[in-house]
Amino acid sequence: MREFQHYIDGRFEHAERTFESIDPATQTPWARMPRAGADDVDRAVNAAHRALNDPDWAELTATQRGRLLFRLADLLEQAAPELAEMETRDTGKIIRETKSQIGYIAEYYRYYGGLADKLDGRYVSIDKTDTEAYQRREPIGVVAAIVPWNSQLFLSAVKLAPALAAGCTVVLKASEEAPAPLLGFARIVHEAGFPSGVVSILTGFGDDCGRVLTSHPLVARIAFTGGPETARHVVRNSANNLAYTTLELGGKSPVIVFPDADLDSTVNALVAGIFAASGQSCVAGSRLLAHRDILEPLLEQLKTRAQAIRIGSPQSMETEFGPLATQRQREHIQDLITRSLDFGATLITGGKPPEAFAEGFYFEPTILLCDRPDSPCLQEEFFGPVLSVLPFDDEQDAITKANDTPFGLASGIFTRDLASAKRVSARIRAGVVWINTYRMISPLMPFGGYGLSGLGREGGPEAMLDYTRVKSVWIRTSDDPISDPFVMR
Ligand code: NDP
C-alpha cells in the first residue's frame, strides 16, 4: 500500500488517523490516506491567515505571484504522466482522459498567472472639490476550497489559480473518495516555491474536515464544488464566518437535437457528452431531447455506439470506458434506473453491471427512453453513464422541456439553422450553451450554473474578481486647514 501525507504550512505530515483509498477497477485498497481532523484544519487555516500578512507573500508584486503560477504550470506539465496514473488508479477514470486533461489544467495556472498583474483598481472622477478618490482591489483573505472526487486536479485549479493570482491563501480539501492526485499535486506546489502556509492540502471526511473548514472563523471565502445537498450544509456552515461563497453543483444538462442536424456528428458529440468519464461529470449531457421526426434513427445509432464502447481496465490506453469511482455511485445509479423503469421508462440498452467484469465498480453505458418529463431519470442527477431520451415536437416544446429541471449548468443544441440555435440558446436557463459541439472548456470562459447548479462563476477574469474585495481610498488634496465642524459659517 502506498502511504500519502497531507501538506500543512509547507510541511508534509502523517495524520494521527488514516483511511484507505480503494482502486475502483479491482475493489481493493491501494493507498493509505491521512484523515485530517479539526486540529489539522485549524493549523492549516491559521497558517494561511498568517501567510496572508507575511511579507514573503504579502509583499510579492502581482507580477511575482504570476511567475510562481507559471512555474507551477510548468511543473504540473512535467508531472502530468505520474499524476494521471494516480488519478486513474484512484478514480477509475481512463488513462486516455486523465493524461489529456492534466496537460490542459496547466493552462489554467498560466492564464491566471498572466492575469495577476492586469487586475487594476479604478481612479474615480469624484464629485467633491479638492479631493481624489480611487479603488484598490485587495485579496479577499483565506480561501477554503472544497472539491469532489471526479476531477480533483481540474476542479482545484479553477479555484487555486485565480485565488493565488489575486493574492489570497488557500486551504484545499480533497474528497475522501480518490484523494491521491491532490496529495501528489501538493509536491508540485511545494517545489514551485510558494511561501509556507500559502497553500495547504488536506484529505479528510466531509463532516470532521469539510465542516470545520467551511465554518472556521478565519475563512473569508469558500469555493465549493459538489452536490446540492452538501452545498446546503456548506452555506449553513458559512453562517459562522459569513464567508463569501461560490458553489459549482450538479447538472441535468439537456441536449436538443433538431431534425436538420448532422446525425453522425451529433451522435459523436452525444456519446462524448454522456459516456466520457463514465458519465461522472457535472456537465454530462444526460437529457437528450430529440425531435420526434429523428427519434428512431438517432436512438438506433446511439444504441449501436453504446454497445460498441470498449469497456476495460482504466490503465490501458485501449480502454474507452472505465469503472465508476465508488460502489455508492453504482448503487445510486441502479436505484434511479429501477425507479425510472417503474415510472414507465423503456430500457434501450445497458442498465446493469457488465457480466464480463465481476470485479470493479463497472456499469454498462445505458440509454432510457421516457415519455413523462417528470420521470426520475429526467429530474434527478445520475452522475453516471445513463442517457435519458425524451422526444419533442417543436422549438417551443424543446425549450419548455429543456428548462423543466431545477438544475441549469450546461446545454447543447444541434441544428444547421443558426438563427434557431441562437433563439433557443437565449431562452435556455443554463450557464453554458454549446451549439453544434459539446464539452468545450477554456480558462478564458466563465463556467457555472443557474438554479440548483450553483452560484458564481469559475474561469475568465470574472472569477479572479471574486477573490478580491474593493477598498475605496479618499484623499484630500487641499493644504487649507479643515474648518471646525461646530462653528457655523
Ligand atoms: P459531495 O457534495 O458529496 O462532496 C463534495 C465535497 O464536499 C467533498 O470533498 C466532500 O467530502 C465535501 N463535504 C461533504 N460534507 C461536507 C460538509 N458537511 N461540509 C463541507 N464539505 C463537505 O459531492 P460528490 O463527491 O458526491 O460529487 C458529486 C457531485 O459534485 C455531483 O452532484 C456533481 O454534479 C458535482 N460536481 C459539480 C461540478 C461543477 O463544476 N459544477 C463538477 C464536478 C462535480 P467527502 O468526499 O470527504 O465527503
XYZ file of C-alpha atoms and ligand atoms in Angstrom:
537
model
C 0.000 0.000 0.000
C 1.236 3.459 -0.821
C 1.356 5.930 2.050
C 0.380 9.556 1.477
C 0.917 12.602 3.681
C -1.059 15.778 3.788
C 0.526 19.181 3.321
C 0.106 21.769 6.048
C 2.001 25.029 6.410
C 4.724 23.994 3.961
C 5.353 20.575 5.560
C 4.329 17.025 4.627
C 2.881 15.251 7.646
C 1.321 11.981 8.675
C -2.051 12.312 10.368
C -2.963 10.615 13.623
C -5.816 8.846 11.835
C -5.820 7.399 8.324
C -8.203 5.783 5.870
C -7.803 3.508 2.869
C -8.405 4.530 -0.704
C -9.932 1.892 -2.976
C -8.930 1.122 -6.568
C -12.357 1.114 -8.304
C -11.171 -1.249 -11.058
C -10.250 -4.010 -8.588
C -12.198 -3.014 -5.469
C -9.019 -3.373 -3.399
C -7.402 -0.794 -1.090
C -4.228 0.569 -2.668
C -3.237 3.600 -0.594
C -3.367 4.870 2.973
C -4.504 8.473 3.265
C -4.251 10.930 6.141
C -7.597 11.738 7.719
C -7.409 15.369 8.761
C -9.244 16.261 11.949
C -10.314 19.575 13.466
C -6.783 20.288 14.803
C -5.212 19.809 11.375
C -7.801 22.092 9.778
C -7.240 24.715 12.456
C -3.450 24.636 11.928
C -3.833 24.910 8.157
C -6.246 27.846 8.381
C -4.093 29.649 10.945
C -1.051 29.149 8.723
C -2.985 30.535 5.751
C -4.063 33.525 7.830
C -0.504 34.189 8.990
C 0.818 33.812 5.430
C -1.675 36.349 4.150
C 0.154 39.118 6.004
C 3.624 37.589 5.907
C 5.945 39.798 3.786
C 7.157 36.658 1.951
C 3.719 36.536 0.310
C 2.034 39.866 1.016
C 4.925 41.913 -0.375
C 5.340 39.957 -3.592
C 4.315 42.070 -6.549
C 1.415 40.757 -8.602
C 3.943 40.030 -11.364
C 5.988 37.880 -8.983
C 2.848 35.986 -7.950
C 2.142 35.424 -11.624
C 5.641 33.988 -12.121
C 5.067 31.480 -9.307
C 1.923 30.351 -11.096
C 3.853 29.957 -14.371
C 6.393 27.807 -12.537
C 3.599 25.727 -11.031
C 2.137 25.239 -14.525
C 5.488 24.021 -15.916
C 5.997 21.591 -13.033
C 2.443 20.330 -13.386
C 3.031 19.626 -17.053
C 6.233 17.705 -16.267
C 4.445 15.656 -13.599
C 1.376 15.030 -15.771
C 2.110 11.347 -16.563
C 2.612 10.471 -12.878
C -0.431 12.475 -11.722
C -2.567 10.986 -14.497
C -1.665 7.494 -13.313
C -2.544 8.403 -9.727
C -5.885 9.866 -10.767
C -6.681 6.827 -12.888
C -5.765 4.453 -10.063
C -7.835 6.319 -7.504
C -10.932 7.270 -9.539
C -11.078 4.640 -12.268
C -11.120 7.398 -14.867
C -9.456 6.077 -18.019
C -5.808 6.952 -18.587
C -6.548 8.446 -22.016
C -8.752 11.059 -20.332
C -6.559 11.816 -17.321
C -3.444 12.206 -19.494
C -5.056 14.660 -21.873
C -6.873 16.593 -19.143
C -3.884 17.238 -16.859
C -1.837 18.786 -19.666
C -4.601 21.320 -20.198
C -5.002 22.069 -16.476
C -1.589 23.775 -16.625
C -3.189 26.356 -18.935
C -5.439 27.497 -16.086
C -2.389 28.315 -13.952
C -0.807 30.122 -16.911
C -3.949 32.098 -17.691
C -4.338 33.391 -14.123
C -0.564 33.821 -13.780
C -0.787 36.203 -16.731
C -3.845 37.931 -15.303
C -2.265 38.518 -11.869
C -0.759 41.931 -12.732
C -3.572 43.018 -15.034
C -6.050 43.415 -12.247
C -6.438 47.188 -11.992
C -8.173 49.348 -9.456
C -10.053 52.436 -10.686
C -9.458 56.166 -10.454
C -12.803 57.881 -9.786
C -13.654 61.395 -11.003
C -15.160 62.183 -7.633
C -17.926 64.791 -7.166
C -16.049 66.730 -4.390
C -13.640 69.608 -4.718
C -10.026 69.253 -3.558
C -10.464 65.504 -3.346
C -9.121 62.498 -5.167
C -10.560 59.027 -4.894
C -9.586 55.631 -6.157
C -10.441 51.997 -5.672
C -7.993 49.191 -4.914
C -8.678 45.515 -5.403
C -7.259 43.525 -2.493
C -7.132 39.781 -1.816
C -10.284 38.695 -0.024
C -8.373 36.575 2.520
C -8.153 32.900 3.416
C -9.963 30.676 0.914
C -11.471 27.295 1.821
C -11.582 25.286 -1.406
C -13.527 22.020 -1.457
C -13.669 19.618 -4.379
C -15.410 16.320 -5.181
C -13.639 13.174 -6.355
C -14.302 13.145 -10.075
C -11.762 15.686 -11.358
C -9.869 16.966 -8.366
C -6.870 18.425 -10.189
C -9.047 20.352 -12.598
C -11.637 21.470 -10.052
C -8.937 22.674 -7.689
C -7.092 24.530 -10.490
C -10.163 26.656 -11.239
C -10.140 27.759 -7.596
C -6.445 27.871 -6.691
C -5.234 29.679 -9.806
C -7.467 32.788 -9.549
C -7.217 32.836 -5.743
C -3.407 32.803 -5.733
C -3.209 35.262 -8.617
C -5.353 37.639 -6.552
C -3.012 37.252 -3.540
C -5.213 35.033 -1.369
C -4.035 31.998 0.584
C -5.817 28.664 0.260
C -6.671 25.587 2.314
C -7.791 22.917 -0.124
C -9.774 19.878 0.978
C -9.700 16.825 -1.284
C -12.590 14.387 -1.356
C -12.320 11.296 0.834
C -13.027 9.282 -2.322
C -9.909 9.339 -4.503
C -7.745 11.943 -2.728
C -4.376 10.724 -4.081
C -3.963 13.074 -7.060
C -4.223 16.178 -4.881
C -1.591 14.908 -2.468
C 0.630 14.213 -5.491
C -0.068 17.764 -6.626
C 0.974 19.069 -3.167
C 4.581 18.047 -4.007
C 4.461 20.314 -7.042
C 3.055 23.241 -5.080
C 5.926 22.772 -2.629
C 8.525 22.582 -5.383
C 7.136 25.667 -7.109
C 8.272 27.671 -4.067
C 5.115 29.189 -2.591
C 5.890 30.502 0.916
C 4.774 28.262 3.801
C 1.083 28.413 4.584
C 0.046 29.954 1.245
C -1.349 26.595 0.121
C -2.230 23.683 2.407
C -3.819 20.488 1.088
C -5.807 18.223 3.390
C -7.570 14.941 2.920
C -10.355 14.096 5.277
C -14.028 13.438 5.619
C -16.872 15.837 4.936
C -18.017 16.086 8.498
C -14.832 16.338 10.538
C -12.721 18.172 7.931
C -15.098 19.914 5.473
C -17.492 21.194 8.113
C -14.716 22.528 10.363
C -13.001 24.186 7.409
C -16.061 25.922 5.978
C -17.182 27.226 9.378
C -13.713 28.341 10.541
C -13.795 31.971 11.762
C -10.627 32.905 9.830
C -12.015 31.760 6.456
C -13.178 34.692 4.316
C -14.085 32.902 1.092
C -15.473 29.452 0.275
C -15.174 27.934 -3.188
C -17.128 24.683 -3.259
C -17.784 22.052 -5.915
C -20.025 19.113 -5.117
C -23.661 18.135 -4.855
C -26.558 20.473 -3.901
C -27.252 18.689 -0.603
C -23.674 19.194 0.613
C -23.812 22.764 -0.685
C -26.715 23.432 1.687
C -24.523 22.237 4.603
C -21.709 24.475 3.393
C -23.990 27.515 3.219
C -25.243 26.758 6.737
C -21.625 26.375 7.943
C -20.764 29.754 6.445
C -23.329 31.376 8.735
C -20.457 31.276 11.265
C -17.864 33.225 9.305
C -20.137 34.905 6.709
C -17.584 33.884 4.100
C -18.317 34.927 0.531
C -19.325 31.618 -1.071
C -19.436 30.303 -4.618
C -20.976 26.938 -5.449
C -20.437 24.744 -8.510
C -23.014 21.985 -8.231
C -24.556 19.243 -10.293
C -26.485 19.240 -13.534
C -29.139 17.555 -15.638
C -27.997 19.104 -18.862
C -30.294 18.939 -21.910
C -29.015 18.360 -25.435
C -31.583 19.364 -28.060
C -31.327 17.715 -31.464
C -33.368 19.286 -34.275
C -34.310 17.241 -37.362
C -31.898 19.106 -39.661
C -28.837 18.248 -37.507
C -25.932 16.282 -38.984
C -26.762 12.999 -37.250
C -23.343 11.293 -37.449
C -21.588 14.276 -35.983
C -24.321 14.759 -33.358
C -24.079 11.131 -32.248
C -20.319 11.527 -31.688
C -20.967 14.592 -29.525
C -23.775 12.857 -27.620
C -21.629 9.798 -26.902
C -18.774 12.000 -25.649
C -21.236 14.170 -23.727
C -22.699 11.337 -21.671
C -20.188 8.468 -21.673
C -16.855 10.284 -21.188
C -15.583 9.788 -17.627
C -18.246 7.053 -17.395
C -20.789 9.853 -17.105
C -19.297 11.118 -13.830
C -19.112 14.659 -14.973
C -21.128 17.669 -13.855
C -21.696 18.771 -17.476
C -22.730 15.309 -18.724
C -25.317 15.756 -21.472
C -27.671 13.466 -19.609
C -31.035 14.505 -21.115
C -31.359 14.049 -24.858
C -34.308 15.980 -26.292
C -34.789 14.520 -29.756
C -37.220 15.870 -32.352
C -39.881 13.212 -32.914
C -39.034 13.001 -36.664
C -35.496 11.753 -35.991
C -36.061 9.916 -32.726
C -35.887 6.422 -34.205
C -32.720 6.724 -36.363
C -30.992 8.668 -33.587
C -31.822 6.045 -30.957
C -30.708 3.269 -33.297
C -27.307 4.892 -33.882
C -26.839 5.690 -30.205
C -27.687 2.133 -29.172
C -25.171 0.689 -31.660
C -22.476 3.080 -30.444
C -23.181 2.487 -26.744
C -22.949 -1.280 -27.215
C -19.648 -0.976 -29.108
C -17.831 1.085 -26.446
C -14.683 -0.735 -25.269
C -15.027 -1.334 -21.527
C -11.824 -2.302 -19.743
C -9.034 -1.549 -17.348
C -8.710 2.216 -16.892
C -4.897 1.828 -17.044
C -4.984 0.635 -20.682
C -4.730 3.191 -23.495
C -7.134 0.977 -25.496
C -9.955 1.355 -22.973
C -12.769 3.774 -23.806
C -14.890 3.303 -20.707
C -13.786 2.525 -17.139
C -15.469 1.743 -13.828
C -17.430 4.135 -11.662
C -15.463 5.591 -8.773
C -17.389 4.012 -5.914
C -19.825 1.283 -5.001
C -22.115 4.024 -3.608
C -22.304 5.558 -7.109
C -23.170 2.235 -8.667
C -25.953 1.582 -6.154
C -27.355 5.083 -6.673
C -27.413 4.630 -10.467
C -29.033 1.194 -10.267
C -31.680 2.504 -7.881
C -32.507 5.500 -10.093
C -32.824 3.250 -13.162
C -35.181 0.911 -11.280
C -37.366 3.800 -10.122
C -37.468 5.234 -13.669
C -38.468 1.877 -15.170
C -41.227 1.626 -12.547
C -42.316 5.064 -13.752
C -42.722 3.806 -17.330
C -39.297 4.445 -18.912
C -38.081 1.923 -21.536
C -34.595 0.437 -21.354
C -32.912 0.745 -24.778
C -29.542 -0.672 -23.729
C -27.409 -1.290 -20.633
C -28.957 -0.888 -17.207
C -26.669 -3.219 -15.226
C -23.044 -4.050 -14.392
C -21.374 -5.791 -17.390
C -21.149 -9.562 -16.913
C -17.544 -9.706 -18.122
C -16.386 -7.630 -15.134
C -17.019 -9.436 -11.879
C -14.526 -7.162 -10.097
C -14.616 -3.380 -10.079
C -17.445 -0.858 -9.970
C -18.287 -1.176 -13.677
C -21.680 -0.234 -15.116
C -22.823 -0.543 -18.724
C -23.407 2.533 -20.898
C -27.173 2.896 -20.589
C -29.959 4.547 -22.585
C -33.507 5.050 -21.327
C -36.437 6.316 -23.395
C -39.021 8.270 -21.422
C -42.275 9.896 -22.345
C -43.013 11.516 -18.991
C -40.992 14.675 -18.276
C -41.471 14.046 -14.535
C -39.747 10.645 -14.708
C -36.983 10.366 -12.051
C -34.405 9.751 -14.809
C -35.195 13.169 -16.301
C -35.310 15.034 -12.996
C -32.554 13.555 -10.783
C -28.823 13.532 -11.411
C -27.311 10.091 -12.105
C -23.723 11.325 -12.198
C -23.141 8.203 -14.252
C -23.344 6.744 -17.784
C -27.098 6.989 -18.317
C -28.661 8.931 -21.167
C -32.366 9.694 -20.748
C -34.182 10.450 -24.003
C -37.362 12.496 -24.337
C -38.985 13.388 -27.693
C -40.173 16.924 -28.520
C -42.451 18.356 -31.228
C -41.319 21.907 -31.999
C -38.940 24.679 -30.872
C -41.180 25.901 -28.046
C -41.707 22.355 -26.776
C -37.919 21.807 -26.793
C -37.309 24.968 -24.764
C -40.037 24.104 -22.244
C -38.669 20.577 -21.767
C -35.046 21.775 -21.593
C -35.964 24.171 -18.781
C -38.057 21.635 -16.895
C -35.360 20.963 -14.287
C -34.205 22.522 -11.026
C -30.628 22.426 -12.435
C -29.128 24.748 -15.050
C -25.464 24.003 -15.685
C -24.820 23.140 -19.341
C -26.814 22.507 -22.507
C -26.333 21.629 -26.155
C -28.160 22.448 -29.377
C -27.644 20.587 -32.636
C -29.057 22.092 -35.839
C -27.865 23.579 -39.139
C -30.211 26.555 -38.583
C -28.024 29.041 -36.705
C -30.837 31.561 -36.251
C -32.925 28.954 -34.467
C -29.901 27.880 -32.383
C -29.363 31.477 -31.238
C -33.042 31.944 -30.374
C -33.105 28.755 -28.356
C -29.760 29.450 -26.638
C -31.084 32.780 -25.338
C -34.066 31.081 -23.718
C -32.334 28.110 -22.101
C -31.828 28.528 -18.380
C -28.232 27.272 -18.128
C -24.804 28.790 -17.521
C -23.292 27.235 -20.656
C -24.753 26.606 -24.113
C -22.785 24.645 -26.712
C -24.061 24.905 -30.286
C -23.119 22.003 -32.603
C -20.456 20.943 -30.116
C -20.300 19.725 -26.522
C -17.932 19.790 -23.532
C -15.699 22.666 -24.654
C -13.925 24.399 -21.776
C -11.241 27.052 -21.531
C -9.721 29.199 -18.783
C -10.870 32.185 -20.847
C -14.573 31.441 -20.482
C -16.623 31.660 -17.293
C -18.335 28.482 -16.183
C -21.154 27.966 -13.676
C -24.817 27.325 -13.234
C -28.322 28.612 -12.697
C -30.722 27.298 -10.044
C -29.555 24.185 -8.175
C -26.420 24.099 -10.351
C -24.828 26.794 -8.263
C -23.829 30.349 -7.532
C -20.975 32.304 -9.107
C -18.642 31.532 -11.982
C -15.247 29.877 -12.377
C -12.965 30.725 -15.318
C -12.399 34.014 -17.079
C -11.400 37.331 -15.471
C -14.713 37.464 -13.542
C -13.583 34.546 -11.380
C -10.489 36.414 -10.232
C -12.512 39.469 -9.185
C -14.453 37.106 -6.929
C -11.266 36.538 -4.907
C -10.852 40.266 -4.241
C -12.571 42.988 -2.249
C -12.762 46.617 -3.286
C -11.231 49.206 -0.970
C -12.202 52.871 -1.539
C -9.435 55.387 -0.809
C -10.237 59.119 -0.348
C -7.522 61.813 -0.373
C -7.987 65.485 0.490
C -5.678 67.478 -1.790
C -6.109 70.956 -0.299
C -3.466 72.431 2.046
C -6.084 74.635 3.741
C -6.791 73.584 7.302
C -10.029 71.700 7.908
C -12.519 74.074 9.494
C -14.002 73.488 12.931
C -17.185 71.449 12.291
C -19.013 73.097 15.209
C -18.517 76.676 14.066
C -21.369 77.757 11.794
C -20.365 79.940 8.834
P -20.370 15.837 -2.392
O -21.214 17.032 -2.379
O -20.772 14.633 -1.619
O -18.876 16.190 -1.880
C -18.156 17.295 -2.367
C -17.106 17.692 -1.360
O -17.736 18.211 -0.184
C -16.234 16.519 -0.889
O -14.905 16.963 -0.711
C -16.878 16.165 0.442
O -16.015 15.492 1.306
C -17.198 17.563 0.964
N -18.176 17.581 2.060
C -19.047 16.617 2.429
N -19.777 17.026 3.501
C -19.354 18.266 3.797
C -19.717 19.223 4.796
N -20.672 18.966 5.699
N -19.085 20.415 4.811
C -18.135 20.691 3.903
N -17.729 19.828 2.945
C -18.328 18.626 2.893
O -20.176 15.503 -3.901
P -19.647 14.182 -4.558
O -18.271 13.908 -4.036
O -20.671 13.116 -4.454
O -19.512 14.688 -6.086
C -20.560 14.639 -6.959
C -21.290 15.954 -7.079
O -20.429 17.012 -7.462
C -22.325 15.846 -8.179
O -23.553 16.425 -7.804
C -21.705 16.629 -9.313
O -22.598 17.099 -10.260
C -20.984 17.704 -8.584
N -19.940 18.286 -9.437
C -20.092 19.561 -9.918
C -19.172 20.131 -10.770
C -19.303 21.543 -11.265
O -18.303 22.158 -11.639
N -20.470 22.132 -11.294
C -18.002 19.375 -11.220
C -17.942 18.052 -10.679
C -18.886 17.542 -9.812
P -16.040 13.891 1.345
O -15.823 13.409 -0.049
O -14.929 13.574 2.238
O -17.400 13.506 1.874
